[in-house]
Coordinates of C-alpha atoms in Angstrom, one line a residue:
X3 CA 45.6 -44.9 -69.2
X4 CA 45.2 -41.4 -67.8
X5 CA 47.7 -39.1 -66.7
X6 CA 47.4 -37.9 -63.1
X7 CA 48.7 -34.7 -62.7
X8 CA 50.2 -33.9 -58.9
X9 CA 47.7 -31.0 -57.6
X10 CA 49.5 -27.8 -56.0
X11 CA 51.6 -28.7 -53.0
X12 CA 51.7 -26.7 -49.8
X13 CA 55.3 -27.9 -48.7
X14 CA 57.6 -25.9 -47.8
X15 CA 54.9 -22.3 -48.0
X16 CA 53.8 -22.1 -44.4
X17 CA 55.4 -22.3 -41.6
X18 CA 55.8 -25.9 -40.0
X19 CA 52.2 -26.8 -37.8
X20 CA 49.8 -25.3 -40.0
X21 CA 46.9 -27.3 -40.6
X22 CA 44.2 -26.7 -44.1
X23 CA 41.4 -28.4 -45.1
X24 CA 40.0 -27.7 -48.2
X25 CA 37.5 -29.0 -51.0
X26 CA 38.6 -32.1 -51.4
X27 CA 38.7 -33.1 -47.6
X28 CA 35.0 -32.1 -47.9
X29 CA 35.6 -29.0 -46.1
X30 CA 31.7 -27.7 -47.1
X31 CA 30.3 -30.4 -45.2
X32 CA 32.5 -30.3 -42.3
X33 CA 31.8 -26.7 -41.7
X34 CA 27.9 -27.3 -42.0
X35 CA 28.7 -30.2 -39.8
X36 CA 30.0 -27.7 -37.4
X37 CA 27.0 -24.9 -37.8
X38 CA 24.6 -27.8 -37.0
X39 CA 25.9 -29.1 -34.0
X40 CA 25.5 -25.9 -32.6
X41 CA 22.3 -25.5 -33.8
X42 CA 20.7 -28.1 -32.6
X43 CA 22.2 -26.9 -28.8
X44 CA 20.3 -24.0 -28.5
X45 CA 17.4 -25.7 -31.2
X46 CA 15.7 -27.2 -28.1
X47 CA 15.9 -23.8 -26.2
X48 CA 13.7 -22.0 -28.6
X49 CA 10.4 -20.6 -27.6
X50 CA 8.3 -20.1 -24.7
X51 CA 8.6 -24.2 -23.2
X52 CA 12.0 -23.8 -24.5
X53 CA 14.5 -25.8 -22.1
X54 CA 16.8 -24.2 -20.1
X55 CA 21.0 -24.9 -20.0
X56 CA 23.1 -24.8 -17.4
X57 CA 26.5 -23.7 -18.7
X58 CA 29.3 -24.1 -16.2
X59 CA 32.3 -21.2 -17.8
X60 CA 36.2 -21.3 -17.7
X61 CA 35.3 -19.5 -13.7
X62 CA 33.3 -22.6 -12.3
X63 CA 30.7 -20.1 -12.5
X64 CA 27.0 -21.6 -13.2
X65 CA 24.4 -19.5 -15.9
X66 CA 21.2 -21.1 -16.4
X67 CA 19.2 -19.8 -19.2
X68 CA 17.7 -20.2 -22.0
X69 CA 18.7 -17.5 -24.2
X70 CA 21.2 -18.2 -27.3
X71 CA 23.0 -15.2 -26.7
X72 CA 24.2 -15.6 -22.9
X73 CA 24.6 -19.4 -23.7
X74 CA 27.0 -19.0 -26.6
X75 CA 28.8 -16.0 -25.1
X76 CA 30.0 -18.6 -22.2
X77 CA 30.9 -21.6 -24.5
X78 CA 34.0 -21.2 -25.9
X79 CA 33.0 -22.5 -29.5
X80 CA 36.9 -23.0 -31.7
X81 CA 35.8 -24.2 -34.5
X82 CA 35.8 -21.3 -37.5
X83 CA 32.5 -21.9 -39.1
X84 CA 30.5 -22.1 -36.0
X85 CA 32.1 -18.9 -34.7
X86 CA 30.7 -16.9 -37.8
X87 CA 27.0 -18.6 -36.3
X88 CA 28.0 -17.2 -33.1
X89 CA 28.9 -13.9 -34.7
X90 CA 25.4 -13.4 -35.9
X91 CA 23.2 -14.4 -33.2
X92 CA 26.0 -11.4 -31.2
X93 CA 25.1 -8.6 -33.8
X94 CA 21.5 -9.5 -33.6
X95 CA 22.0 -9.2 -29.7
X96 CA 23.5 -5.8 -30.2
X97 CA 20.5 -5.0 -33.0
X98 CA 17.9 -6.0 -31.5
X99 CA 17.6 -7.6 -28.3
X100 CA 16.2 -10.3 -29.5
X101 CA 15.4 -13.1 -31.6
X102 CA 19.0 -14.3 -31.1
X103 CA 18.2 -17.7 -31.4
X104 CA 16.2 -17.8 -34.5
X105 CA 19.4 -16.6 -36.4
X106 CA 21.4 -19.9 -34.8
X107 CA 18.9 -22.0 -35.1
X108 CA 17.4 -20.9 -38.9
X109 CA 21.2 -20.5 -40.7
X110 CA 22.0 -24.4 -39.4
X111 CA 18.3 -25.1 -40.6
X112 CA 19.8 -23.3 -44.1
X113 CA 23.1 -25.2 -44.1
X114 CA 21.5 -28.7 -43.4
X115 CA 19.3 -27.9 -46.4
X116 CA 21.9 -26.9 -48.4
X117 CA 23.8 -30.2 -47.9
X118 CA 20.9 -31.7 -49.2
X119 CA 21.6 -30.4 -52.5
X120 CA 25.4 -30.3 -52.3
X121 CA 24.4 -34.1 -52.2
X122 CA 22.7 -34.0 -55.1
X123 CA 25.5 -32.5 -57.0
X124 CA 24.3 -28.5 -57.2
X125 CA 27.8 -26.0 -56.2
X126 CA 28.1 -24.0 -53.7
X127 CA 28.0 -21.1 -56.3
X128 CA 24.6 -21.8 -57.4
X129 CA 23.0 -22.2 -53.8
X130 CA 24.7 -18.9 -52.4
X131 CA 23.3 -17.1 -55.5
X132 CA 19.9 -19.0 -54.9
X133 CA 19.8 -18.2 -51.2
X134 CA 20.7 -14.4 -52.0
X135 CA 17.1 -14.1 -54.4
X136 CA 15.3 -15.8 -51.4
X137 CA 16.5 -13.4 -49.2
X138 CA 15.2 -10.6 -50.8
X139 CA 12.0 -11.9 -51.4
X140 CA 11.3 -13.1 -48.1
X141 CA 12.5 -9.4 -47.1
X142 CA 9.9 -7.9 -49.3
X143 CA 7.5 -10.3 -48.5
X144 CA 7.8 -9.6 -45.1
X145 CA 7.0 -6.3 -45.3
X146 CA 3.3 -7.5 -46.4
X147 CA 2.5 -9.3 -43.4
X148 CA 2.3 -6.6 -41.1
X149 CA -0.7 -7.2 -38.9
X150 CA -0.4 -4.1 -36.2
X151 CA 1.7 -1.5 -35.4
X152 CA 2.0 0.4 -32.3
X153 CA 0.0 3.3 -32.6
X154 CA 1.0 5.2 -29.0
X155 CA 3.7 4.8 -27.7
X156 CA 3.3 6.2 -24.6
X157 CA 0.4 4.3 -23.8
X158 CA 1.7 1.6 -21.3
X159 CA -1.3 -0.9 -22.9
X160 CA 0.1 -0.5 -26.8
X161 CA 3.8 -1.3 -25.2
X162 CA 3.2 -4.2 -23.1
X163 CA 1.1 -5.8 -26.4
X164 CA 4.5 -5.8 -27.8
X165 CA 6.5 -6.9 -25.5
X166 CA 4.5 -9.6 -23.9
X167 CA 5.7 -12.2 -26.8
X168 CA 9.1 -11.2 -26.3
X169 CA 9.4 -11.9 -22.3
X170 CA 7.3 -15.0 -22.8
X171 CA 9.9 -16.4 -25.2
X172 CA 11.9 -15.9 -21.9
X173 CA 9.9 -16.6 -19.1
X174 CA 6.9 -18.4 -20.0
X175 CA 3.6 -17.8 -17.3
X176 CA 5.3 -14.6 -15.6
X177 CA 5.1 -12.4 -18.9
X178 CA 2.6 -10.3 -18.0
X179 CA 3.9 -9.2 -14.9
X180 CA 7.6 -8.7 -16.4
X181 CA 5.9 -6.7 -19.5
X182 CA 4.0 -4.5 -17.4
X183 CA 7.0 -3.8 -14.9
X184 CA 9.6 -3.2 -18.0
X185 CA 6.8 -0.8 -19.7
X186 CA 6.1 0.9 -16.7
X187 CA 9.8 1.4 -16.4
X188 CA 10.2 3.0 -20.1
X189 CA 7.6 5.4 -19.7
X190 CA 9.1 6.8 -17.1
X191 CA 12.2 8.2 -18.8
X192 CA 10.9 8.2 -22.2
X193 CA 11.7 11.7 -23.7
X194 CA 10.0 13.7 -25.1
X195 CA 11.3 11.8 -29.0
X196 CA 11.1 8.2 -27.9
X197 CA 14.3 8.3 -31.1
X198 CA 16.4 9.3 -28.1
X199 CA 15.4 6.6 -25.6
X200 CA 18.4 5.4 -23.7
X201 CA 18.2 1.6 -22.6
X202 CA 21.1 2.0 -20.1
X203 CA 18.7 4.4 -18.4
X204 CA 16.7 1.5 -17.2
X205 CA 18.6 -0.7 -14.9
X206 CA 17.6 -3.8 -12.7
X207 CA 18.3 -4.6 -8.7
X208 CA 18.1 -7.9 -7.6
X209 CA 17.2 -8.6 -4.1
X210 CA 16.6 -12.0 -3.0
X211 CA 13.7 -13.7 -1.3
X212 CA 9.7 -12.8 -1.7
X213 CA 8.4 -13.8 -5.4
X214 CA 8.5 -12.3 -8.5
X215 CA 5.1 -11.0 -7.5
X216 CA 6.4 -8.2 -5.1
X217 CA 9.1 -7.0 -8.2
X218 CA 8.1 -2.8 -8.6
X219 CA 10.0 -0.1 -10.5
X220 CA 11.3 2.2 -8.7
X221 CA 11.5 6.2 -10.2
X222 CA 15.7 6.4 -9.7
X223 CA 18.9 4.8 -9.0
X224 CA 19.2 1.9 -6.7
X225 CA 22.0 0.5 -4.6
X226 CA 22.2 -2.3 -2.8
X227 CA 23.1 -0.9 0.5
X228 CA 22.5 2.2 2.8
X229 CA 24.3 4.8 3.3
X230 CA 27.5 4.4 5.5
X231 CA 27.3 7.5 7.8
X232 CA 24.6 8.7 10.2
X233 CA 22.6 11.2 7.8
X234 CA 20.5 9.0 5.8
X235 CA 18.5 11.1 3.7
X236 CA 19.2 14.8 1.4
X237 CA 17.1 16.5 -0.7
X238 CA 17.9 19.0 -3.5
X239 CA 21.7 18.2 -3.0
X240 CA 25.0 19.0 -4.3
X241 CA 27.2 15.8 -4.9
X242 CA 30.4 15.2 -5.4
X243 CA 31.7 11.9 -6.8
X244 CA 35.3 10.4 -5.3
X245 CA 37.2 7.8 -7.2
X246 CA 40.0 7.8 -4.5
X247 CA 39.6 6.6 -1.1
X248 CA 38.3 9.1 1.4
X249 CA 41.0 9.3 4.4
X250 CA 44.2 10.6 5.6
X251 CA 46.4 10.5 2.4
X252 CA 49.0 7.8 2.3
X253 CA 52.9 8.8 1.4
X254 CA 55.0 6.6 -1.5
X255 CA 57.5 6.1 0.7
X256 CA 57.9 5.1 4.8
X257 CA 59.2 7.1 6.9
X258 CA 60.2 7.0 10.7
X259 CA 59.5 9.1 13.1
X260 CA 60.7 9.3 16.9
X261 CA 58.4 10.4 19.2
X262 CA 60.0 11.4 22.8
X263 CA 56.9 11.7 25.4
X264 CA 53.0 11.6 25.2
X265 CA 52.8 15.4 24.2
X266 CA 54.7 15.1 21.2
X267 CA 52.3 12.0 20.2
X268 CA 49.1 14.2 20.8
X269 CA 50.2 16.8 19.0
X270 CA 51.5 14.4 15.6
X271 CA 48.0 12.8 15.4
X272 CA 45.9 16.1 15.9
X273 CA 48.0 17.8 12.5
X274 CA 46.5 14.7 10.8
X275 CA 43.2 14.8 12.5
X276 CA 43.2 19.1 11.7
X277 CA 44.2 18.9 7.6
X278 CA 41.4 16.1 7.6
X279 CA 38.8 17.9 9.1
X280 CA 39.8 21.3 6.8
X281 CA 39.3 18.9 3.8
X282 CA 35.9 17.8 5.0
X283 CA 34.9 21.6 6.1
X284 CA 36.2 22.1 2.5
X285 CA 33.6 20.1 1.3
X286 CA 31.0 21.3 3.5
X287 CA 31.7 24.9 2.6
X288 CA 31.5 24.5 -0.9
X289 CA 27.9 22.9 -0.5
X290 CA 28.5 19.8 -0.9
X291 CA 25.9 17.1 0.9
X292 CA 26.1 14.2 -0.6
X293 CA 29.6 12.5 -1.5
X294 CA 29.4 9.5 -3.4
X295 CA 33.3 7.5 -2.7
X296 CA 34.7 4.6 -5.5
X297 CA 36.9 3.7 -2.4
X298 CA 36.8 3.2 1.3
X299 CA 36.2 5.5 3.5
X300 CA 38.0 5.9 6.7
X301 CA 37.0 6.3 10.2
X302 CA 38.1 9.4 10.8
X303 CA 37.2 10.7 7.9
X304 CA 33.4 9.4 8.4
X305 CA 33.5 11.3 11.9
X306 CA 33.9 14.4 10.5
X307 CA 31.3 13.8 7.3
X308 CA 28.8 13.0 9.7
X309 CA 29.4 15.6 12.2
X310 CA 29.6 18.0 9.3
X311 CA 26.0 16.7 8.2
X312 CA 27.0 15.1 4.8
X313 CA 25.3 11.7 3.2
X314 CA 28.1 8.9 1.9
X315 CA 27.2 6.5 -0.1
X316 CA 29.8 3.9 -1.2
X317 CA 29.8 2.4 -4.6
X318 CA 32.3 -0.2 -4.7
X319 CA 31.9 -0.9 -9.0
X320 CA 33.2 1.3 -11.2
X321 CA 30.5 0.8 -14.0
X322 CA 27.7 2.1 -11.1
X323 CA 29.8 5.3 -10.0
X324 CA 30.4 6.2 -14.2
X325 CA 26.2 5.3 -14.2
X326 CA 25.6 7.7 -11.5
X327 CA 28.1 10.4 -12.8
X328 CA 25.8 10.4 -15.3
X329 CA 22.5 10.4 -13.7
X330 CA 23.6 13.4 -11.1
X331 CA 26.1 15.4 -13.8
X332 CA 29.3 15.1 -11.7
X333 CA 32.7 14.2 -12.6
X334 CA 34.4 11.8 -10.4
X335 CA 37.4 13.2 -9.0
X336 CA 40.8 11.2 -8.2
X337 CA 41.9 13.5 -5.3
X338 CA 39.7 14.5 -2.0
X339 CA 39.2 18.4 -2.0
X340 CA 36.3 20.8 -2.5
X341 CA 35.1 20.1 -6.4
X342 CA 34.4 23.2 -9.1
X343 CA 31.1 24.1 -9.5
X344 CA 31.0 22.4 -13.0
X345 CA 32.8 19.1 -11.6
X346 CA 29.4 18.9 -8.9
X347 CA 26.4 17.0 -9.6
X348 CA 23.0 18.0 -8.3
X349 CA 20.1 15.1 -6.8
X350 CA 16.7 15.9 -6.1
X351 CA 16.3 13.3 -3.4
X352 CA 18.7 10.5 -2.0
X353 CA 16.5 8.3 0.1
X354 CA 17.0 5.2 2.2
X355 CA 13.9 2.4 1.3
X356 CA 13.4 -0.6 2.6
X357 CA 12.5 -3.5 0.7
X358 CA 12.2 -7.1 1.9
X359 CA 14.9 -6.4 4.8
X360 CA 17.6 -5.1 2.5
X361 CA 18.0 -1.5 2.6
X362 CA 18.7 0.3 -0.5
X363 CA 19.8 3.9 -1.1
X364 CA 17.9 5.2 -3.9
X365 CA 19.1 8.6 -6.2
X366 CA 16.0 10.4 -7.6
X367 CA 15.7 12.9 -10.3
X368 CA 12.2 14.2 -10.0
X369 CA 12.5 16.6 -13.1
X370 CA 10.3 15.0 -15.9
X371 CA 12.0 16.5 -18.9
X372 CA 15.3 15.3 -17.5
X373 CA 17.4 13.4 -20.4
X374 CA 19.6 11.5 -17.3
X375 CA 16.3 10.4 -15.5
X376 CA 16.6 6.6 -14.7
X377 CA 14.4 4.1 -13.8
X378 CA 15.2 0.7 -11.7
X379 CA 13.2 -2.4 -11.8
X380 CA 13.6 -4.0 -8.3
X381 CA 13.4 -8.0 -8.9
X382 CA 12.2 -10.1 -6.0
X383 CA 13.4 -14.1 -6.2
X384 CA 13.9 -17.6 -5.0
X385 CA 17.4 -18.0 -6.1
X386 CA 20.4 -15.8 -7.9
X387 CA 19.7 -18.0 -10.9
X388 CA 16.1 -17.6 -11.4
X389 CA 16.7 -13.9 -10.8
X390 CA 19.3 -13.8 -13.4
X391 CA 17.2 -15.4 -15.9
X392 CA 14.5 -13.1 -15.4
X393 CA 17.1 -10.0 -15.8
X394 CA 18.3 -10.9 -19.4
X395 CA 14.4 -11.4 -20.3
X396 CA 13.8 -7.5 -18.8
X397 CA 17.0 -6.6 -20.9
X398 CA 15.5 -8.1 -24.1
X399 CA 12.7 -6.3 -23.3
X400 CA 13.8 -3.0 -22.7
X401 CA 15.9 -3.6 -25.7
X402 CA 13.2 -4.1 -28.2
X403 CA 12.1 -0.8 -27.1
X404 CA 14.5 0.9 -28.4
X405 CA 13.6 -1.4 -31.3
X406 CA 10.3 -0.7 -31.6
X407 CA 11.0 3.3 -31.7
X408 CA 11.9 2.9 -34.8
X409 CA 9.7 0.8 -36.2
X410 CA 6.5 0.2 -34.5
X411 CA 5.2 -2.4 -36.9
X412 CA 4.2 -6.1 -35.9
X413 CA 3.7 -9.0 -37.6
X414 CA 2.2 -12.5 -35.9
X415 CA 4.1 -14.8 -34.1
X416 CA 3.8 -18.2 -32.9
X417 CA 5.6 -19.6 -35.9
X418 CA 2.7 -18.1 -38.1
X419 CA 4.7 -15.6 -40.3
X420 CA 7.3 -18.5 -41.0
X421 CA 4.8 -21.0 -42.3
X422 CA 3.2 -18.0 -44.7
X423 CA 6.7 -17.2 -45.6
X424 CA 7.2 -21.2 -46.7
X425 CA 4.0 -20.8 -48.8
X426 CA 5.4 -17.9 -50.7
X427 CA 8.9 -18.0 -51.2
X428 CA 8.2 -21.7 -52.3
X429 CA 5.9 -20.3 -55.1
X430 CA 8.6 -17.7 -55.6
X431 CA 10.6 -21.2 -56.6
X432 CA 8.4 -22.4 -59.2
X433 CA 8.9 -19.3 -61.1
X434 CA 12.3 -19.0 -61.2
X435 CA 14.3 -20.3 -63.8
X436 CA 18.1 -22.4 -63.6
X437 CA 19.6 -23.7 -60.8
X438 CA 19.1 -21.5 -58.0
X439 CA 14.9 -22.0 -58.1
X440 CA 16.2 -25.5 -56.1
X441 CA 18.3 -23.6 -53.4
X442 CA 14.9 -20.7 -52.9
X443 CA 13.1 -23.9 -52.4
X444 CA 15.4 -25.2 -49.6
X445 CA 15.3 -21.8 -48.6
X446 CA 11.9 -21.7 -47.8
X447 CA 11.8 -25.0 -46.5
X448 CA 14.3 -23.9 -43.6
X449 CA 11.9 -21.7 -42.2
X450 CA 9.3 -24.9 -41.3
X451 CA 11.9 -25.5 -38.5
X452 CA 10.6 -22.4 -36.4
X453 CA 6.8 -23.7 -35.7
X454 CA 8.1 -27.7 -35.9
X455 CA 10.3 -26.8 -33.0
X456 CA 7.9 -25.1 -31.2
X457 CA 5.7 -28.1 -31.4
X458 CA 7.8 -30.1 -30.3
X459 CA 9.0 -28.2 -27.2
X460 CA 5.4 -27.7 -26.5
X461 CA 5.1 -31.8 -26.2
X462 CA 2.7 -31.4 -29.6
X463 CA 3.1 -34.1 -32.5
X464 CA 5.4 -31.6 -34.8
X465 CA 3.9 -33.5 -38.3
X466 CA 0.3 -33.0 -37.5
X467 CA 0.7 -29.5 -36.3
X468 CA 2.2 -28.6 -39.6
X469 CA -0.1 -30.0 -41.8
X470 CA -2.6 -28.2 -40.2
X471 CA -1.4 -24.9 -40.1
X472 CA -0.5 -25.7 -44.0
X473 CA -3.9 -26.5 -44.4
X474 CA -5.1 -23.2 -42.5
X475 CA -2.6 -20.9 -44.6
X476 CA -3.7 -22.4 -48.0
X477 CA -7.4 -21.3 -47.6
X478 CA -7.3 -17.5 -48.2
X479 CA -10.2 -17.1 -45.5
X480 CA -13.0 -14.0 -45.9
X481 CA -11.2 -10.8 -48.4
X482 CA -10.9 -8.7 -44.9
X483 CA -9.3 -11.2 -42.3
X484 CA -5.8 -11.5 -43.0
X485 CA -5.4 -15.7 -43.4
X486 CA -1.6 -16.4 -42.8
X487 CA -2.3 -15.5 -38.7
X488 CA -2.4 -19.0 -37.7
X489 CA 0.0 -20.1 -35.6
X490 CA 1.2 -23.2 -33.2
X491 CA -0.9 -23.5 -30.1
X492 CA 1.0 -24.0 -26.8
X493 CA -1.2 -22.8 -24.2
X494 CA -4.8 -24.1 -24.5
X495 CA -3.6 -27.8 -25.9
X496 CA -6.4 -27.7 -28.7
X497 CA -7.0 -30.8 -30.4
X498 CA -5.7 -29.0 -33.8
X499 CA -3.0 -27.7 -32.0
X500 CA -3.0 -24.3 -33.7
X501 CA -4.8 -20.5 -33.1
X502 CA -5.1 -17.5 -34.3
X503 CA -1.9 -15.5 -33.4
X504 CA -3.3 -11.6 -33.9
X505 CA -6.7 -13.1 -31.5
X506 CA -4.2 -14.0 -28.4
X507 CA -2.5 -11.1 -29.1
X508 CA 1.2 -13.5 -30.1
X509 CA 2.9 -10.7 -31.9
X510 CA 6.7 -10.7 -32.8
X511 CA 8.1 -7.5 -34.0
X512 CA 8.8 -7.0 -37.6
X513 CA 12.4 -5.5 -37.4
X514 CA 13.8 -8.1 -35.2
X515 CA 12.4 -10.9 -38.0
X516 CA 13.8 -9.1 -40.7
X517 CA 17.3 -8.5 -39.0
X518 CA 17.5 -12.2 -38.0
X519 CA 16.5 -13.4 -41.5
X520 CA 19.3 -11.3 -43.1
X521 CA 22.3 -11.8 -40.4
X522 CA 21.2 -16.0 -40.4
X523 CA 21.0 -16.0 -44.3
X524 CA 24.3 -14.1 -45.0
X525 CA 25.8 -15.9 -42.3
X526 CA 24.6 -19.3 -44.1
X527 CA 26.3 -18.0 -47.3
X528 CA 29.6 -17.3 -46.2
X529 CA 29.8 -20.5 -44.4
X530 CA 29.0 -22.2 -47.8
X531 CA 31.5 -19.8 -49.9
X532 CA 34.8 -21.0 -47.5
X533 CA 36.0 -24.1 -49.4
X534 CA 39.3 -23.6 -47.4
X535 CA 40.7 -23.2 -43.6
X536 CA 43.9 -22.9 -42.8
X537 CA 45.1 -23.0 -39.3
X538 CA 48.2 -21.6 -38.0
X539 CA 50.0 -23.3 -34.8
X540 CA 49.3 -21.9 -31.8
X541 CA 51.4 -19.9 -30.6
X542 CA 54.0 -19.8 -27.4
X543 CA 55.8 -22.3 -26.3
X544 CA 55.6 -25.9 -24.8
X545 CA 52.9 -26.4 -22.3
X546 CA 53.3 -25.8 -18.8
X547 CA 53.8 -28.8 -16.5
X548 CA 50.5 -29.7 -14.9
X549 CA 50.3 -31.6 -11.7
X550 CA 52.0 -34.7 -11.0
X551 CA 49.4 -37.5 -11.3
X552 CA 51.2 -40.0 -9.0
X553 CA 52.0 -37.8 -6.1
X554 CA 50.7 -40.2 -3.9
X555 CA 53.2 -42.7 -4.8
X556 CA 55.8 -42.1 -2.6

């Protein structure tokens, strides 16, 4: 008879209302659990006839998308392991721009595979150090399949090629309009090193009604509104930027005052009407013409701008008037008087436009060397929804820009690269010795799920797409066509099903599937290396009483 020895208690070492599950509760496979239920939420989103969400938040607010990024930022995923998903598909956000849900959807791809072999009795230990040699092969192997690179990238043509796969992940059938708009919109505050590019120096307006058709970029800084006085339009103007509200200033405390006869009435409000109009002439005479307020602006106070000739514009957000500080070189001040020469900005032109019946102020900088020069995209729309779908797609866009400035090389999309880099890392298996050569083959397995889901959002059969593009990779083709640029065909319905990525110009950007590939794998392995979680009780007290639910009773 064998002994059982008691394993280590917990009693009495935590505080009372902790909660840990560890190895023995199968805490491995409850995390993977985790990873792929999240996965398989945003799976269905992926690519072009991806599926949208609509994601109601804690604010009853609605978000209809299909981007991983904006979908898990408004679900409030708890559980730990799925958070370090989350985590990843954030950095890649904050890397990239993009591919944000190819890092979700290949590290639950990588956990379901390595459950497979957890199954089959391999440890943890031995697929993390498995998955780690895949990695870096599929890195390195990566770096082979470049197919294009951009050559100019000034040259609005070169930039749209890239970024038409990106948008039309996005917002598949208007992709050629959006790439043209968001590359128009680069050039025109490119500097002079493209290094330097600024994406918060191209910024999108959304104006309802008209289609997406009649969207333009417009050369400056757009607000949704016209100016609030009678002067609408200055040119080569000093501005001065307000963060307090424009009128007669307000005392702490109350005070009374008794006022005997008419006269003495007169002559109380004309003091305040006097020191108001010396602070506007202050303005004037310091040569100020365009004063941008944070606040509101009074009425008396907008008499005297306008009779002293001076354009107000009112920007109610905060983030906007800190955008524009920047644009115009100002420094927004907290008290109203005449500013210091280095505390004033400078526009070229501040313009009223008109577009679609909305009038819109817009802030121009017409110097092209300009660092602060800024760009707007002006989106025309159905619905708020639609037009906030189509503003994260120009964000991932502009994004991949900045991207693409430092590394301009491509690689073919359409689910092409990840069925080459199956072919290779799997051979990569065979010739590995121990263990691990079954994790790198799992590894490379994972990435099938890219084109299969792409298939299958497409309405294709997923198996017989596969084997063909198998088929097609496997037959090294003529010495000078490159063969692994066959991808899944969405568009044209083919009877195969698949085309030739590099010929219909489907070309993902080399960076972002490197990034993805490393934040998904090392995201996979430290999911697999927890064998432990222990939760503390939340703290505060008891909870607050919610409402009575028989107050009808009575």
């Amino acid at each position: 008879m064998s002994l059982s020895m008691p394993g280590p208690s917990q009693g009495g070492l935590f505080k009372p209302g902790y909660q840990s599950h560890d190895a023995e509760d199968g805490a491995v496979i409850r995390n993977i659990e985790a990873c792929q239920a999240i996965s398989k939420t945003v799976q269905t989103s992926l690519g072009p006839y991806g599926r949208n969400k609509i994601v109601i938040n804690h604010l009853q607010k609605m978000i209809l998308t299909s981007d991983a990024a904006s979908i898990l930022r408004e679900l409030d995923v708890v559980h730990p392991a799925a958070k370090l998903l989350v985590m990843a598909s954030q950095q890649q956000d904050a890397e990239m721009g993009d591919g944000t849900n190819m890092v979700i959807v290949l590290a639950g791809e990588l956990l379901k595979k390595a459950e497979e072999v957890l199954r089959l009795g391999l440890k943890t230990s031995d697929i993390v150090q498995g998955y780690e040699k895949a990695q870096n092969f599929a890195l390195k192997t990566l770096e082979e399949l470049e197919v294009d690179r951009l050559q100019d990238l000034r040259s609005q043509e070169e930039l749209t090629k890239a970024l038409r796969t990106v948008v039309a992940s996005k917002q598949s059938g208007t992709e050629d309009i959006l790439a043209s708009l968001v590359a128009e919109a680069v050039l025109s505050v490119l500097p002079k090193n493209p290094v330097n590019f600024n994406v918060d120096n191209v910024r999108v307006v959304k104006i309802m009604g008209g289609s997406l058709e009649h969207s333009r970029v417009i050369k400056g800084m757009v607000f949704g509104r016209e100016p609030d006085g009678i002067v609408k339009k200055a040119t080569k103007a000093k501005v001065g930027v307000f963060s307090c509200p424009i009128d007669v200033s307000q005392t702490e405390t109350k005070g009374t005052v008794l006022l005997k006869n008419a006269e003495e009435m007169m002559n109380y409000s004309k003091g305040e009407e006097e020191r108001l109009e010396s602070a506007i002439k202050e303005l004037h005479d310091s040569g100020l013409r365009v004063v941008v307020a944070g606040a509101n602006v009074g009425d008396l106070a907008m008499h005297y701008l306008n009779r002293f000739n001076i354009l107000v514009v009112k920007v109610l957000s905060k983030f906007e008037l800190r955008r524009l500080c920047r644009v115009v070189g100002a420094t927004p001040l907290a008290r109203l008087g005449a500013p210091m020469p280095d505390e004033m900005g400078a526009v070229d032109v501040v313009e009223t436009a008109e577009i679609g019946g909305d009038r819109v102020t817009v802030f121009r900088q017409e110097d092209v060397n300009s660092p602060t020069r800024t760009a707007t995209i002006v989106l025309r729309g159905a619905t708020q929804n639609h037009l906030e779908d189509v503003e994260r797609a120009i964000d991932d866009g502009v994004n991949v820009v900045k991207a693409i400035t430092k590394d301009p090389r491509l690689v073919p999309g359409a689910g092409a690269t990840e069925i080459q880099l199956v072919e290779r890392i799997s051979a990569f298996a065979d010739k590995t010795p121990g263990l691990p050569q079954h994790a790198i083959r799992k590894f490379a397995e994972a990435f099938e799920v890219i084109p299969r889901t792409l298939a299958e959002s497409g309405g294709l059969d997923a198996t017989e797409v596969l084997s063909r593009l198998y088929t097609a990779h496997q037959s090294k083709g003529s010495s000078e066509e490159p063969y692994w640029t066959t991808g899944v065909d969405l568009e044209h319905g083919s009877s195969e099903g698949t085309l030739d990525a590099v010929d219909e110009g489907i070309l993902d950007l080399l960076a972002s599937k490197s990034w993805a590939i490393r934040l998904a794998s090392e995201a996979a392995r430290t999911v697999l290396s927890v064998d432990q979680i222990i939760v503390a009780r939340q703290a505060g007290g008891p909870k607050p009483p919610g409402p009575n639910p028989n107050w009808d009773e009575d």
